[in-house]
């Protein structure tokens, strides 16, 4: 099963990569590599993570980096709906 990102999630990932890149290119590279690992894991194991209070949305904690990936499983793809730093307040 493939993984795709909503426009919102893609923008959130881009902002997260831009922030550490300004401070440390190595940190941005590490985050990018970790995102590839998460994508590979989600492709292989679509039901990783745990359910949230929002129906059909699962949350995948990111391990070393304090980020959260919210996704849902569609017919032909896992859809990453949100990507955020774990210490930031949720939008809702």
PDB file of C-alpha atoms in Angstrom:
ATOM      1  CA  UNK A   1       0.000   0.000   0.000  1.00  0.00           C
ATOM      2  CA  UNK A   2       1.406   3.417  -0.899  1.00  0.00           C
ATOM      3  CA  UNK A   3       1.626   6.484   1.326  1.00  0.00           C
ATOM      4  CA  UNK A   4       0.535   9.912   0.157  1.00  0.00           C
ATOM      5  CA  UNK A   5       0.366  13.270   1.911  1.00  0.00           C
ATOM      6  CA  UNK A   6      -2.445  15.783   1.934  1.00  0.00           C
ATOM      7  CA  UNK A   7      -1.426  19.278   0.878  1.00  0.00           C
ATOM      8  CA  UNK A   8      -1.692  20.392   4.510  1.00  0.00           C
ATOM      9  CA  UNK A   9       0.563  17.575   5.744  1.00  0.00           C
ATOM     10  CA  UNK A  10       3.079  18.223   2.960  1.00  0.00           C
ATOM     11  CA  UNK A  11       3.253  21.886   3.974  1.00  0.00           C
ATOM     12  CA  UNK A  12       3.701  20.911   7.627  1.00  0.00           C
ATOM     13  CA  UNK A  13       6.551  18.552   6.725  1.00  0.00           C
ATOM     14  CA  UNK A  14       8.160  21.255   4.596  1.00  0.00           C
ATOM     15  CA  UNK A  15       7.942  23.759   7.468  1.00  0.00           C
ATOM     16  CA  UNK A  16       9.421  21.205   9.891  1.00  0.00           C
ATOM     17  CA  UNK A  17      12.310  20.551   7.516  1.00  0.00           C
ATOM     18  CA  UNK A  18      12.926  24.263   6.965  1.00  0.00           C
ATOM     19  CA  UNK A  19      13.083  25.032  10.690  1.00  0.00           C
ATOM     20  CA  UNK A  20      15.943  22.666  11.681  1.00  0.00           C
ATOM     21  CA  UNK A  21      17.678  23.365   8.356  1.00  0.00           C
ATOM     22  CA  UNK A  22      18.103  26.983   9.392  1.00  0.00           C
ATOM     23  CA  UNK A  23      19.720  25.858  12.643  1.00  0.00           C
ATOM     24  CA  UNK A  24      21.373  22.605  11.570  1.00  0.00           C
ATOM     25  CA  UNK A  25      21.434  20.974   8.132  1.00  0.00           C
ATOM     26  CA  UNK A  26      22.320  17.724   9.911  1.00  0.00           C
ATOM     27  CA  UNK A  27      19.093  17.875  11.954  1.00  0.00           C
ATOM     28  CA  UNK A  28      17.048  18.443   8.789  1.00  0.00           C
ATOM     29  CA  UNK A  29      18.802  15.517   7.082  1.00  0.00           C
ATOM     30  CA  UNK A  30      18.068  13.297  10.100  1.00  0.00           C
ATOM     31  CA  UNK A  31      14.401  14.290  10.085  1.00  0.00           C
ATOM     32  CA  UNK A  32      14.155  13.629   6.326  1.00  0.00           C
ATOM     33  CA  UNK A  33      15.713  10.168   6.765  1.00  0.00           C
ATOM     34  CA  UNK A  34      13.378   9.398   9.646  1.00  0.00           C
ATOM     35  CA  UNK A  35      10.367  10.395   7.537  1.00  0.00           C
ATOM     36  CA  UNK A  36      11.473   7.898   4.902  1.00  0.00           C
ATOM     37  CA  UNK A  37      11.656   5.198   7.581  1.00  0.00           C
ATOM     38  CA  UNK A  38       8.159   6.070   8.818  1.00  0.00           C
ATOM     39  CA  UNK A  39       6.800   5.995   5.251  1.00  0.00           C
ATOM     40  CA  UNK A  40       8.367   2.565   4.682  1.00  0.00           C
ATOM     41  CA  UNK A  41       6.944   1.262   7.961  1.00  0.00           C
ATOM     42  CA  UNK A  42       3.457   2.582   7.189  1.00  0.00           C
ATOM     43  CA  UNK A  43       3.560   0.971   3.732  1.00  0.00           C
ATOM     44  CA  UNK A  44       4.478  -2.384   5.259  1.00  0.00           C
ATOM     45  CA  UNK A  45       2.257  -2.109   8.362  1.00  0.00           C
ATOM     46  CA  UNK A  46      -0.696   0.217   7.658  1.00  0.00           C
ATOM     47  CA  UNK A  47      -2.240  -0.244  11.110  1.00  0.00           C
ATOM     48  CA  UNK A  48       0.802   0.930  13.077  1.00  0.00           C
ATOM     49  CA  UNK A  49       0.179   3.624  15.605  1.00  0.00           C
ATOM     50  CA  UNK A  50      -2.924   3.973  17.689  1.00  0.00           C
ATOM     51  CA  UNK A  51      -6.420   5.310  17.269  1.00  0.00           C
ATOM     52  CA  UNK A  52      -7.273   8.896  18.125  1.00  0.00           C
ATOM     53  CA  UNK A  53     -10.505  10.533  19.214  1.00  0.00           C
ATOM     54  CA  UNK A  54     -11.159  11.328  15.536  1.00  0.00           C
ATOM     55  CA  UNK A  55     -12.796   8.442  13.726  1.00  0.00           C
ATOM     56  CA  UNK A  56     -10.525   6.615  11.240  1.00  0.00           C
ATOM     57  CA  UNK A  57      -7.439   8.654  12.189  1.00  0.00           C
ATOM     58  CA  UNK A  58      -4.410   6.860  13.621  1.00  0.00           C
ATOM     59  CA  UNK A  59      -1.380   8.509  15.215  1.00  0.00           C
ATOM     60  CA  UNK A  60       2.128   7.294  14.674  1.00  0.00           C
ATOM     61  CA  UNK A  61       4.611   8.624  17.234  1.00  0.00           C
ATOM     62  CA  UNK A  62       7.935   9.379  15.625  1.00  0.00           C
ATOM     63  CA  UNK A  63      10.420   7.939  18.101  1.00  0.00           C
ATOM     64  CA  UNK A  64      13.678   9.912  18.207  1.00  0.00           C
ATOM     65  CA  UNK A  65      12.159  13.112  16.869  1.00  0.00           C
ATOM     66  CA  UNK A  66       9.315  14.634  18.888  1.00  0.00           C
ATOM     67  CA  UNK A  67       6.864  14.630  15.975  1.00  0.00           C
ATOM     68  CA  UNK A  68       3.503  13.004  15.379  1.00  0.00           C
ATOM     69  CA  UNK A  69       2.093  11.685  12.112  1.00  0.00           C
ATOM     70  CA  UNK A  70      -1.704  11.398  11.820  1.00  0.00           C
ATOM     71  CA  UNK A  71      -2.927   9.144   9.029  1.00  0.00           C
ATOM     72  CA  UNK A  72      -5.953   7.313   7.726  1.00  0.00           C
ATOM     73  CA  UNK A  73      -6.216   4.234   5.565  1.00  0.00           C
ATOM     74  CA  UNK A  74      -7.968   4.607   2.238  1.00  0.00           C
ATOM     75  CA  UNK A  75      -8.817   1.997  -0.358  1.00  0.00           C
ATOM     76  CA  UNK A  76      -5.510   2.243  -2.190  1.00  0.00           C
ATOM     77  CA  UNK A  77      -3.257   4.396   0.010  1.00  0.00           C
ATOM     78  CA  UNK A  78      -2.373   5.465   3.510  1.00  0.00           C
ATOM     79  CA  UNK A  79      -3.059   9.188   3.709  1.00  0.00           C
ATOM     80  CA  UNK A  80      -0.882  11.303   6.003  1.00  0.00           C
ATOM     81  CA  UNK A  81      -3.244  14.025   7.143  1.00  0.00           C
ATOM     82  CA  UNK A  82      -1.126  15.934   9.636  1.00  0.00           C
ATOM     83  CA  UNK A  83       2.448  16.216  10.779  1.00  0.00           C
ATOM     84  CA  UNK A  84       3.322  18.232  13.861  1.00  0.00           C
ATOM     85  CA  UNK A  85       5.835  18.689  16.616  1.00  0.00           C
ATOM     86  CA  UNK A  86       4.627  16.783  19.682  1.00  0.00           C
ATOM     87  CA  UNK A  87       5.087  19.757  22.022  1.00  0.00           C
ATOM     88  CA  UNK A  88       2.806  22.020  19.960  1.00  0.00           C
ATOM     89  CA  UNK A  89      -0.843  22.384  20.811  1.00  0.00           C
ATOM     90  CA  UNK A  90      -3.249  20.413  18.611  1.00  0.00           C
ATOM     91  CA  UNK A  91      -5.315  22.508  16.202  1.00  0.00           C
ATOM     92  CA  UNK A  92      -8.562  21.205  17.665  1.00  0.00           C
TER      93      UNK A  92
END
